[in-house]
Amino acid sequence: MEGDFVLPDGGASAAPEVLALARIVSRLRAEVVDLEGLASMTAVLERAKGVLMAREGVPPDTAYQLLLDRAAQHRRTLLEQCWITLGRTRNRAETPPRPQPPFRTVPVTPPERHSSPFSTSRYVVADGSRPTGHRTLLARLGQGLAGTRTPNEIAQLLQSVLADAEDVDAVMIYTAATAGNLKLVGHAGIGEAMAEQWSHIPPLSGVAAMEAIAAREAVWLEDPELDAARYHLIGDPPERWPSRAWLPAPGNGAVTAVVGFFRTRRGPFDARTRTLLRRSVRLCGGPLREDRGPHGHVPLHADVDAIQTIFNALSGPAVLLTPLRSRTGEVEDYRIDAASPESLDLAGRRGKELVGRRVLENYPTVTGTALWEGYLDTLAMGTVYEGEPFVYEEVTAGVPQQSVYSVRATRLRERLIVTWIRHDTSERETRRLDDLQRLGNLGWASWNLATDTITWSDQVYAIFDRDPTLGPVRLEELPGQLLAEDLPRLGAAVQRLLDDGAAIDQHFRITSAHGVRHLRIVAEAQRDADGSTLEVHGFFQDLTALRGAELALRESERANLVQRGMLKAERALGAALQDTLLPVPEQSLELAGLCVDVAYLPADSGLNVGGDWYSAIELPDKSALFVVGDVAGHGLAAVGTMAQLRFTAKGMAVTGSPLPDVLGRLNALLLHTASDTHSATATMVMGRYQPWDHRLTWVRAGHLPPLLIREGEASFLRQPEGTLLGAAFDSTYGQAVTDMLPGDHLLFYTDGLVEEPGEDIEVGLAHLADTVVRLVREGRSGMLAKTLARLRPGNRDDICVLEVHVPDEP
């Protein structure tokens, strides 16, 4: 933390009294800083109150209240309102004809159209398109810094070097002062009056220079109209500089200086310009730091022994290179001063065996390569060098040996720390990678923005349906293949990737000779020490087949939902019809001197209603008709067949038709109404009880036999001949006669009462007989039909039970 009292050796060997004293000094310094900030704020507040007292003719309390009210009205802090009040007063005194506050937002002329996010020139950082190469500009800047001593001289140097090449018209340098203020310490191209006006900037919101220091990130102002709405723009008029940038100067601790570049050129800063400005500010970072000496920055020499100690704990290869320079300062060679234990060269030398060796003496083929140039750039600029994989060949004991390396170099003061990866890729591994790309329908791609080189794997050409002889698709060509509605989203993703260095995962569609393809790009950027994007790598994946499957699944789900809705509606309609046709009484009925109990329980699962039904009516001759039937299937068709059979059977019975004739007519009815797409079958049992002789005449059509309970014993009635309805035209039906005695219980039922999946029907019938006998013996024979239905939870089929009970004689 800035202002802390630090012991020379870190306090490791200091006495407790000294450590206590150091803590007291640190706390007192922090309190002094806080008091300075409070005193500064108090002074600003009193001056602003005095201005309002003179201007408005009000007493101090009223002036203070006016400041509070105006700050609240404009959503400012009290300190911001005080500074704005003082700034307006100063402007009126200096320029009476044209009053102007130090911070203001003014309308500007519309900016020139920004370059497209699909413009290569916006991102490529190569120097070839500049009138003067950036390397030459940086060299001039470095030479000029050797003769500068003040921030003002640095600002003038920056403006003179960058004026022609980048249209930099003015430069301003601020440092952080007490209480959050900024102090102008250097300027060029703005004039003394403007420098005096902007010599101090209070801690206001919407100040780009303060934002750059706080975030430790560059702030690029490239759209005057939008920038004027967000920031307080410096200048009179502000549109004099349509594009400007604020870059924090790097330091060992907190950022305390920021450099502003003001351009007369409209439009955004492209990647090459951003890199140039970052490197320029980095070069100026040493002289701008407050801890510089009278003769500039003195680099601290790295402790080789300490570095070797760190290397000894590393798991990968790493070496420390010290440049060996000629009398003119040119790098002639490098000496290995430290090496990690896993550092290994082609000759088999490892770890400490490499220390003391010179690079060119042991690896002469390195000279003049991109690796050598990368080392030089890293020493000069401080940028991190990450080279493309390259093949290195060396003749050892007369035998040529080759290996593929990827090298990374970073600057440590005046030395280099170099790490590398050795790639021993075999033909088998290459085939596996190709198979992986083919099976996953994806391919890798990379773009080196320094050399403007795009590389595609073979699978990417297949994904884009592009002839490999044409080479990769350039960024400018991509919009021509995109669907129009996907252009804005992909453009925004490209900007995030190349401008901000943010990783992206974006879906988009292209048109090809085989139709529209759904693609996905996943990419990340590699940035240098200045924050500029140097390389992009990632992969493209063809999701067309997957997207087609998703659409088919979505359509299937939609169709299923529609079908499910139709089935629900059908079930609701069927249930309503069933309730209308089969009103189940809550109490027992009395017909022809008999007690009749009815129960109907629909299935627990499924969306379709069943075709189980019953009838219990009195005939014109005072006899009673009992019918239980079961139509095969579910749904409205089953309900319709049930209604047809029920009403036809009742009508024929009422007219006096014999029961076997009724079944024969119903069988013919089902066969006559059958079609190619629909046919119905049904089972039925029907009985006619005569109260004058207590005789039951009954018939069946493929139905389960009635169950008779007499004197505490259960038995199934012997069944007459009769196949199910709707099966054959030549079906015949017989009848049986049973005398009913007082106390008898007779059950007519459907198969839902006795059937269990995977169980023989005889087992279910035996279980039913045992249950009924037990209920009767326990005295629970009242409402017997409803009791039996409730004992079947989780039934898979509809249950219909009709119980006939002959009362005991008085």
Tab-separated table of N, CA and C in Angstrom, residues 528-646:
chain	number	residue	atom	x	y	z
A	528	ASP	N	-0.505	-9.566	-25.918
A	528	ASP	CA	0.849	-9.288	-25.464
A	528	ASP	C	0.810	-8.513	-24.154
A	529	ALA	N	1.957	-8.113	-23.671
A	529	ALA	CA	2.029	-7.411	-22.390
A	529	ALA	C	1.310	-6.069	-22.421
A	530	ASP	N	1.136	-5.512	-23.623
A	530	ASP	CA	0.440	-4.231	-23.744
A	530	ASP	C	-1.066	-4.397	-23.845
A	531	GLY	N	-1.537	-5.627	-23.912
A	531	GLY	CA	-2.971	-5.859	-24.019
A	531	GLY	C	-3.476	-5.976	-25.434
A	532	SER	N	-2.617	-5.914	-26.432
A	532	SER	CA	-3.048	-6.025	-27.820
A	532	SER	C	-3.216	-7.493	-28.193
A	533	THR	N	-4.224	-7.776	-28.979
A	533	THR	CA	-4.467	-9.135	-29.448
A	533	THR	C	-3.469	-9.471	-30.545
A	534	LEU	N	-2.681	-10.522	-30.316
A	534	LEU	CA	-1.666	-10.929	-31.283
A	534	LEU	C	-2.089	-12.149	-32.089
A	535	GLU	N	-2.838	-13.043	-31.474
A	535	GLU	CA	-3.210	-14.272	-32.177
A	535	GLU	C	-4.554	-14.755	-31.656
A	536	VAL	N	-5.308	-15.361	-32.554
A	536	VAL	CA	-6.597	-15.932	-32.220
A	536	VAL	C	-6.582	-17.392	-32.642
A	537	HIS	N	-7.009	-18.263	-31.781
A	537	HIS	CA	-7.106	-19.675	-32.151
A	537	HIS	C	-8.374	-20.253	-31.559
A	538	GLY	N	-8.938	-21.228	-32.239
A	538	GLY	CA	-10.180	-21.850	-31.802
A	538	GLY	C	-10.597	-22.912	-32.789
A	539	PHE	N	-11.884	-23.209	-32.814
A	539	PHE	CA	-12.366	-24.222	-33.746
A	539	PHE	C	-13.760	-23.858	-34.244
A	540	PHE	N	-14.060	-24.376	-35.447
A	540	PHE	CA	-15.398	-24.312	-36.026
A	540	PHE	C	-16.016	-25.705	-35.934
A	541	GLN	N	-17.307	-25.758	-35.665
A	541	GLN	CA	-18.008	-27.034	-35.588
A	541	GLN	C	-19.301	-26.935	-36.389
A	542	ASP	N	-19.557	-27.976	-37.187
A	542	ASP	CA	-20.772	-28.034	-37.996
A	542	ASP	C	-21.865	-28.700	-37.171
A	543	LEU	N	-22.895	-27.939	-36.832
A	543	LEU	CA	-23.999	-28.428	-36.010
A	543	LEU	C	-25.264	-28.649	-36.822
A	544	THR	N	-25.119	-28.726	-38.163
A	544	THR	CA	-26.305	-28.818	-39.009
A	544	THR	C	-27.112	-30.066	-38.689
A	545	ALA	N	-26.447	-31.223	-38.627
A	545	ALA	CA	-27.164	-32.463	-38.335
A	545	ALA	C	-27.801	-32.416	-36.949
A	546	LEU	N	-27.053	-31.897	-35.982
A	546	LEU	CA	-27.598	-31.792	-34.629
A	546	LEU	C	-28.779	-30.839	-34.594
A	547	ARG	N	-28.648	-29.723	-35.326
A	547	ARG	CA	-29.759	-28.764	-35.368
A	547	ARG	C	-30.985	-29.385	-36.021
A	548	GLY	N	-30.760	-30.182	-37.090
A	548	GLY	CA	-31.880	-30.866	-37.729
A	548	GLY	C	-32.561	-31.828	-36.779
A	549	ALA	N	-31.747	-32.559	-35.998
A	549	ALA	CA	-32.320	-33.479	-35.014
A	549	ALA	C	-33.094	-32.715	-33.935
A	550	GLU	N	-32.565	-31.566	-33.524
A	550	GLU	CA	-33.264	-30.760	-32.517
A	550	GLU	C	-34.610	-30.269	-33.051
A	551	LEU	N	-34.616	-29.826	-34.326
A	551	LEU	CA	-35.872	-29.349	-34.912
A	551	LEU	C	-36.868	-30.486	-35.039
A	552	ALA	N	-36.374	-31.680	-35.467
A	552	ALA	CA	-37.269	-32.826	-35.578
A	552	ALA	C	-37.825	-33.209	-34.207
A	553	LEU	N	-36.958	-33.173	-33.184
A	553	LEU	CA	-37.419	-33.485	-31.842
A	553	LEU	C	-38.429	-32.457	-31.353
A	554	ARG	N	-38.175	-31.197	-31.685
A	554	ARG	CA	-39.116	-30.151	-31.278
A	554	ARG	C	-40.469	-30.331	-31.951
A	555	GLU	N	-40.443	-30.688	-33.247
A	555	GLU	CA	-41.696	-30.929	-33.951
A	555	GLU	C	-42.413	-32.135	-33.360
A	556	SER	N	-41.626	-33.169	-33.014
A	556	SER	CA	-42.240	-34.353	-32.401
A	556	SER	C	-42.859	-34.007	-31.055
A	557	GLU	N	-42.143	-33.209	-30.269
A	557	GLU	CA	-42.692	-32.802	-28.975
A	557	GLU	C	-43.958	-31.972	-29.159
A	558	ARG	N	-43.929	-31.091	-30.179
A	558	ARG	CA	-45.120	-30.279	-30.430
A	558	ARG	C	-46.301	-31.169	-30.844
A	559	ALA	N	-46.015	-32.160	-31.721
A	559	ALA	CA	-47.076	-33.065	-32.146
A	559	ALA	C	-47.594	-33.890	-30.965
A	560	ASN	N	-46.664	-34.304	-30.096
A	560	ASN	CA	-47.084	-35.065	-28.919
A	560	ASN	C	-47.963	-34.232	-27.997
A	561	LEU	N	-47.587	-32.951	-27.851
A	561	LEU	CA	-48.412	-32.082	-27.009
A	561	LEU	C	-49.813	-31.904	-27.595
A	562	VAL	N	-49.855	-31.731	-28.938
A	562	VAL	CA	-51.163	-31.591	-29.586
A	562	VAL	C	-51.975	-32.864	-29.404
A	563	GLN	N	-51.308	-34.035	-29.627
A	563	GLN	CA	-52.004	-35.299	-29.469
A	563	GLN	C	-52.466	-35.495	-28.034
A	564	ARG	N	-51.601	-35.111	-27.104
A	564	ARG	CA	-51.969	-35.263	-25.696
A	564	ARG	C	-53.166	-34.381	-25.355
A	565	GLY	N	-53.167	-33.170	-25.916
A	565	GLY	CA	-54.316	-32.298	-25.687
A	565	GLY	C	-55.598	-32.871	-26.269
A	566	MET	N	-55.470	-33.452	-27.470
A	566	MET	CA	-56.655	-34.061	-28.078
A	566	MET	C	-57.161	-35.239	-27.249
A	567	LEU	N	-56.198	-36.039	-26.745
A	567	LEU	CA	-56.609	-37.176	-25.932
A	567	LEU	C	-57.264	-36.728	-24.632
A	568	LYS	N	-56.723	-35.668	-24.047
A	568	LYS	CA	-57.352	-35.144	-22.829
A	568	LYS	C	-58.769	-34.658	-23.106
A	569	ALA	N	-58.894	-33.941	-24.235
A	569	ALA	CA	-60.231	-33.453	-24.584
A	569	ALA	C	-61.180	-34.618	-24.856
A	570	GLU	N	-60.661	-35.648	-25.542
A	570	GLU	CA	-61.487	-36.822	-25.832
A	570	GLU	C	-61.890	-37.528	-24.549
A	571	ARG	N	-60.924	-37.630	-23.627
A	571	ARG	CA	-61.243	-38.293	-22.369
A	571	ARG	C	-62.283	-37.510	-21.585
A	572	ALA	N	-62.128	-36.178	-21.586
A	572	ALA	CA	-63.107	-35.361	-20.867
A	572	ALA	C	-64.494	-35.516	-21.475
A	573	LEU	N	-64.545	-35.532	-22.826
A	573	LEU	CA	-65.838	-35.694	-23.485
A	573	LEU	C	-66.408	-37.086	-23.213
A	574	GLY	N	-65.541	-38.121	-23.293
A	574	GLY	CA	-66.003	-39.479	-23.030
A	574	GLY	C	-66.491	-39.644	-21.616
A	575	ALA	N	-65.750	-39.034	-20.672
A	575	ALA	CA	-66.172	-39.134	-19.276
A	575	ALA	C	-67.515	-38.444	-19.059
A	576	ALA	N	-67.692	-37.301	-19.741
A	576	ALA	CA	-68.971	-36.600	-19.608
A	576	ALA	C	-70.112	-37.436	-20.185
A	577	LEU	N	-69.853	-38.053	-21.355
A	577	LEU	CA	-70.884	-38.914	-21.939
A	577	LEU	C	-71.177	-40.101	-21.042
A	578	GLN	N	-70.105	-40.671	-20.482
A	578	GLN	CA	-70.273	-41.834	-19.622
A	578	GLN	C	-71.078	-41.485	-18.378
A	579	ASP	N	-70.781	-40.309	-17.805
A	579	ASP	CA	-71.544	-39.887	-16.630
A	579	ASP	C	-73.014	-39.675	-16.972
A	580	THR	N	-73.268	-39.197	-18.195
A	580	THR	CA	-74.651	-38.956	-18.608
A	580	THR	C	-75.384	-40.275	-18.864
A	581	LEU	N	-74.667	-41.226	-19.505
A	581	LEU	CA	-75.293	-42.496	-19.863
A	581	LEU	C	-75.392	-43.448	-18.681
A	582	LEU	N	-74.419	-43.390	-17.769
A	582	LEU	CA	-74.355	-44.326	-16.651
A	582	LEU	C	-74.349	-43.591	-15.320
A	583	PRO	N	-75.416	-42.981	-14.929
A	583	PRO	CA	-75.433	-42.341	-13.606
A	583	PRO	C	-75.425	-43.409	-12.521
A	584	VAL	N	-74.348	-43.430	-11.743
A	584	VAL	CA	-74.202	-44.447	-10.689
A	584	VAL	C	-74.912	-43.959	-9.430
A	585	PRO	N	-75.926	-44.697	-8.940
A	585	PRO	CA	-76.637	-44.239	-7.725
A	585	PRO	C	-75.759	-44.384	-6.496
A	586	GLU	N	-75.934	-43.461	-5.568
A	586	GLU	CA	-75.170	-43.525	-4.330
A	586	GLU	C	-75.761	-44.539	-3.351
A	587	GLN	N	-77.055	-44.778	-3.418
A	587	GLN	CA	-77.715	-45.734	-2.525
A	587	GLN	C	-78.194	-46.941	-3.335
A	588	SER	N	-78.500	-48.017	-2.627
A	588	SER	CA	-79.011	-49.221	-3.279
A	588	SER	C	-80.383	-48.953	-3.891
A	589	LEU	N	-80.629	-49.660	-5.022
A	589	LEU	CA	-81.926	-49.562	-5.694
A	589	LEU	C	-82.833	-50.716	-5.255
A	590	GLU	N	-84.144	-50.553	-5.428
A	590	GLU	CA	-85.105	-51.633	-5.198
A	590	GLU	C	-85.848	-51.885	-6.493
A	591	LEU	N	-85.642	-53.092	-7.053
A	591	LEU	CA	-86.302	-53.499	-8.292
A	591	LEU	C	-86.890	-54.879	-8.114
A	592	ALA	N	-88.181	-55.009	-8.365
A	592	ALA	CA	-88.875	-56.312	-8.320
A	592	ALA	C	-88.617	-57.035	-7.009
A	593	GLY	N	-88.601	-56.312	-5.915
A	593	GLY	CA	-88.398	-56.917	-4.617
A	593	GLY	C	-86.949	-57.235	-4.291
A	594	LEU	N	-86.029	-56.803	-5.124
A	594	LEU	CA	-84.609	-57.060	-4.911
A	594	LEU	C	-83.886	-55.761	-4.515
A	595	CYS	N	-82.792	-55.920	-3.739
A	595	CYS	CA	-81.903	-54.786	-3.446
A	595	CYS	C	-80.733	-54.827	-4.431
A	596	VAL	N	-80.501	-53.729	-5.156
A	596	VAL	CA	-79.471	-53.679	-6.206
A	596	VAL	C	-78.435	-52.610	-5.839
A	597	ASP	N	-77.171	-53.036	-5.796
A	597	ASP	CA	-76.059	-52.118	-5.517
A	597	ASP	C	-75.167	-52.061	-6.763
A	598	VAL	N	-74.787	-50.825	-7.183
A	598	VAL	CA	-74.001	-50.633	-8.407
A	598	VAL	C	-72.741	-49.833	-8.060
A	599	ALA	N	-71.627	-50.239	-8.670
A	599	ALA	CA	-70.360	-49.495	-8.520
A	599	ALA	C	-69.674	-49.401	-9.877
A	600	TYR	N	-69.133	-48.233	-10.153
A	600	TYR	CA	-68.345	-48.043	-11.392
A	600	TYR	C	-67.077	-47.265	-11.015
A	601	LEU	N	-65.904	-47.815	-11.358
A	601	LEU	CA	-64.625	-47.193	-11.014
A	601	LEU	C	-63.751	-47.154	-12.265
A	602	PRO	N	-63.473	-45.949	-12.793
A	602	PRO	CA	-62.631	-45.878	-13.998
A	602	PRO	C	-61.184	-46.235	-13.673
A	603	ALA	N	-60.411	-46.554	-14.713
A	603	ALA	CA	-59.003	-46.910	-14.530
A	603	ALA	C	-58.221	-45.725	-13.992
A	604	ASP	N	-57.171	-46.006	-13.171
A	604	ASP	CA	-56.341	-44.947	-12.596
A	604	ASP	C	-55.393	-44.353	-13.622
A	605	SER	N	-54.935	-45.106	-14.620
A	605	SER	CA	-53.937	-44.637	-15.583
A	605	SER	C	-54.555	-44.565	-16.963
A	606	GLY	N	-53.931	-43.779	-17.822
A	606	GLY	CA	-54.405	-43.665	-19.194
A	606	GLY	C	-55.269	-42.448	-19.379
A	607	LEU	N	-55.330	-41.991	-20.639
A	607	LEU	CA	-56.105	-40.802	-20.962
A	607	LEU	C	-57.485	-41.136	-21.511
A	608	ASN	N	-57.735	-42.393	-21.930
A	608	ASN	CA	-58.983	-42.744	-22.598
A	608	ASN	C	-59.943	-43.433	-21.638
A	609	VAL	N	-61.231	-43.140	-21.775
A	609	VAL	CA	-62.257	-43.787	-20.969
A	609	VAL	C	-62.564	-45.142	-21.570
A	610	GLY	N	-63.067	-46.057	-20.715
A	610	GLY	CA	-63.354	-47.410	-21.164
A	610	GLY	C	-64.802	-47.587	-21.588
A	611	GLY	N	-65.104	-48.854	-21.961
A	611	GLY	CA	-66.447	-49.156	-22.450
A	611	GLY	C	-67.248	-50.039	-21.519
A	612	ASP	N	-66.913	-50.076	-20.218
A	612	ASP	CA	-67.688	-50.859	-19.261
A	612	ASP	C	-69.028	-50.164	-18.997
A	613	TRP	N	-70.097	-50.948	-18.844
A	613	TRP	CA	-71.423	-50.347	-18.641
A	613	TRP	C	-72.352	-51.336	-17.945
A	614	TYR	N	-73.495	-50.851	-17.521
A	614	TYR	CA	-74.494	-51.687	-16.842
A	614	TYR	C	-75.872	-51.128	-17.133
A	615	SER	N	-76.873	-51.930	-16.882
A	615	SER	CA	-78.278	-51.512	-16.893
A	615	SER	C	-79.002	-52.257	-15.782
A	616	ALA	N	-79.910	-51.601	-15.112
A	616	ALA	CA	-80.758	-52.207	-14.080
A	616	ALA	C	-82.100	-51.477	-14.143
A	617	ILE	N	-83.078	-52.108	-14.844
A	617	ILE	CA	-84.377	-51.440	-15.058
A	617	ILE	C	-85.515	-52.417	-14.770
A	618	GLU	N	-86.680	-51.840	-14.568
A	618	GLU	CA	-87.902	-52.643	-14.397
A	618	GLU	C	-88.632	-52.699	-15.729
A	619	LEU	N	-89.050	-53.908	-16.140
A	619	LEU	CA	-89.734	-54.125	-17.417
A	619	LEU	C	-91.244	-53.934	-17.241
A	620	PRO	N	-91.994	-53.816	-18.338
A	620	PRO	CA	-93.446	-53.578	-18.230
A	620	PRO	C	-94.213	-54.644	-17.447
A	621	ASP	N	-93.730	-55.888	-17.435
A	621	ASP	CA	-94.448	-56.945	-16.710
A	621	ASP	C	-94.007	-57.027	-15.254
A	622	LYS	N	-93.316	-55.993	-14.731
A	622	LYS	CA	-92.855	-55.907	-13.346
A	622	LYS	C	-91.649	-56.796	-13.059
A	623	SER	N	-91.118	-57.430	-14.093
A	623	SER	CA	-89.873	-58.148	-13.908
A	623	SER	C	-88.706	-57.142	-13.973
A	624	ALA	N	-87.508	-57.596	-13.661
A	624	ALA	CA	-86.322	-56.710	-13.652
A	624	ALA	C	-85.275	-57.233	-14.640
A	625	LEU	N	-84.629	-56.277	-15.319
A	625	LEU	CA	-83.571	-56.615	-16.283
A	625	LEU	C	-82.236	-56.122	-15.734
A	626	PHE	N	-81.235	-57.022	-15.691
A	626	PHE	CA	-79.884	-56.684	-15.237
A	626	PHE	C	-78.892	-57.005	-16.351
A	627	VAL	N	-78.057	-56.007	-16.705
A	627	VAL	CA	-77.081	-56.180	-17.784
A	627	VAL	C	-75.740	-55.584	-17.339
A	628	VAL	N	-74.641	-56.289	-17.597
A	628	VAL	CA	-73.278	-55.766	-17.442
A	628	VAL	C	-72.514	-56.109	-18.713
A	629	GLY	N	-71.872	-55.093	-19.321
A	629	GLY	CA	-71.131	-55.312	-20.569
A	629	GLY	C	-69.777	-54.627	-20.561
A	630	ASP	N	-68.932	-55.073	-21.473
A	630	ASP	CA	-67.560	-54.523	-21.578
A	630	ASP	C	-67.194	-54.461	-23.052
A	631	VAL	N	-67.099	-53.253	-23.599
A	631	VAL	CA	-66.705	-53.048	-24.994
A	631	VAL	C	-65.182	-53.024	-25.063
A	632	ALA	N	-64.603	-53.739	-26.025
A	632	ALA	CA	-63.151	-53.766	-26.178
A	632	ALA	C	-62.648	-52.393	-26.601
A	633	GLY	N	-61.520	-51.992	-25.995
A	633	GLY	CA	-60.918	-50.713	-26.350
A	633	GLY	C	-61.331	-49.592	-25.425
A	634	HIS	N	-60.809	-48.372	-25.774
A	634	HIS	CA	-61.083	-47.175	-24.979
A	634	HIS	C	-61.373	-46.014	-25.916
A	635	GLY	N	-61.815	-44.943	-25.333
A	635	GLY	CA	-62.027	-43.728	-26.101
A	635	GLY	C	-63.473	-43.547	-26.501
A	636	LEU	N	-63.663	-42.496	-27.355
A	636	LEU	CA	-65.024	-42.154	-27.759
A	636	LEU	C	-65.683	-43.280	-28.536
A	637	ALA	N	-64.892	-44.017	-29.343
A	637	ALA	CA	-65.470	-45.126	-30.106
A	637	ALA	C	-66.051	-46.177	-29.174
A	638	ALA	N	-65.331	-46.498	-28.089
A	638	ALA	CA	-65.835	-47.481	-27.133
A	638	ALA	C	-67.083	-46.969	-26.431
A	639	VAL	N	-67.107	-45.685	-26.086
A	639	VAL	CA	-68.284	-45.107	-25.434
A	639	VAL	C	-69.478	-45.148	-26.380
A	640	GLY	N	-69.204	-44.826	-27.672
A	640	GLY	CA	-70.298	-44.873	-28.647
A	640	GLY	C	-70.860	-46.270	-28.809
A	641	THR	N	-69.993	-47.295	-28.887
A	641	THR	CA	-70.457	-48.682	-29.006
A	641	THR	C	-71.223	-49.092	-27.755
A	642	MET	N	-70.729	-48.690	-26.592
A	642	MET	CA	-71.407	-48.989	-25.331
A	642	MET	C	-72.823	-48.429	-25.338
A	643	ALA	N	-72.976	-47.167	-25.759
A	643	ALA	CA	-74.303	-46.558	-25.788
A	643	ALA	C	-75.223	-47.287	-26.771
A	644	GLN	N	-74.662	-47.672	-27.924
A	644	GLN	CA	-75.439	-48.392	-28.927
A	644	GLN	C	-75.961	-49.724	-28.378
A	645	LEU	N	-75.078	-50.495	-27.732
A	645	LEU	CA	-75.481	-51.784	-27.192
A	645	LEU	C	-76.467	-51.613	-26.041
A	646	ARG	N	-76.206	-50.638	-25.178
A	646	ARG	CA	-77.038	-50.471	-23.981
A	646	ARG	C	-78.479	-50.142	-24.354
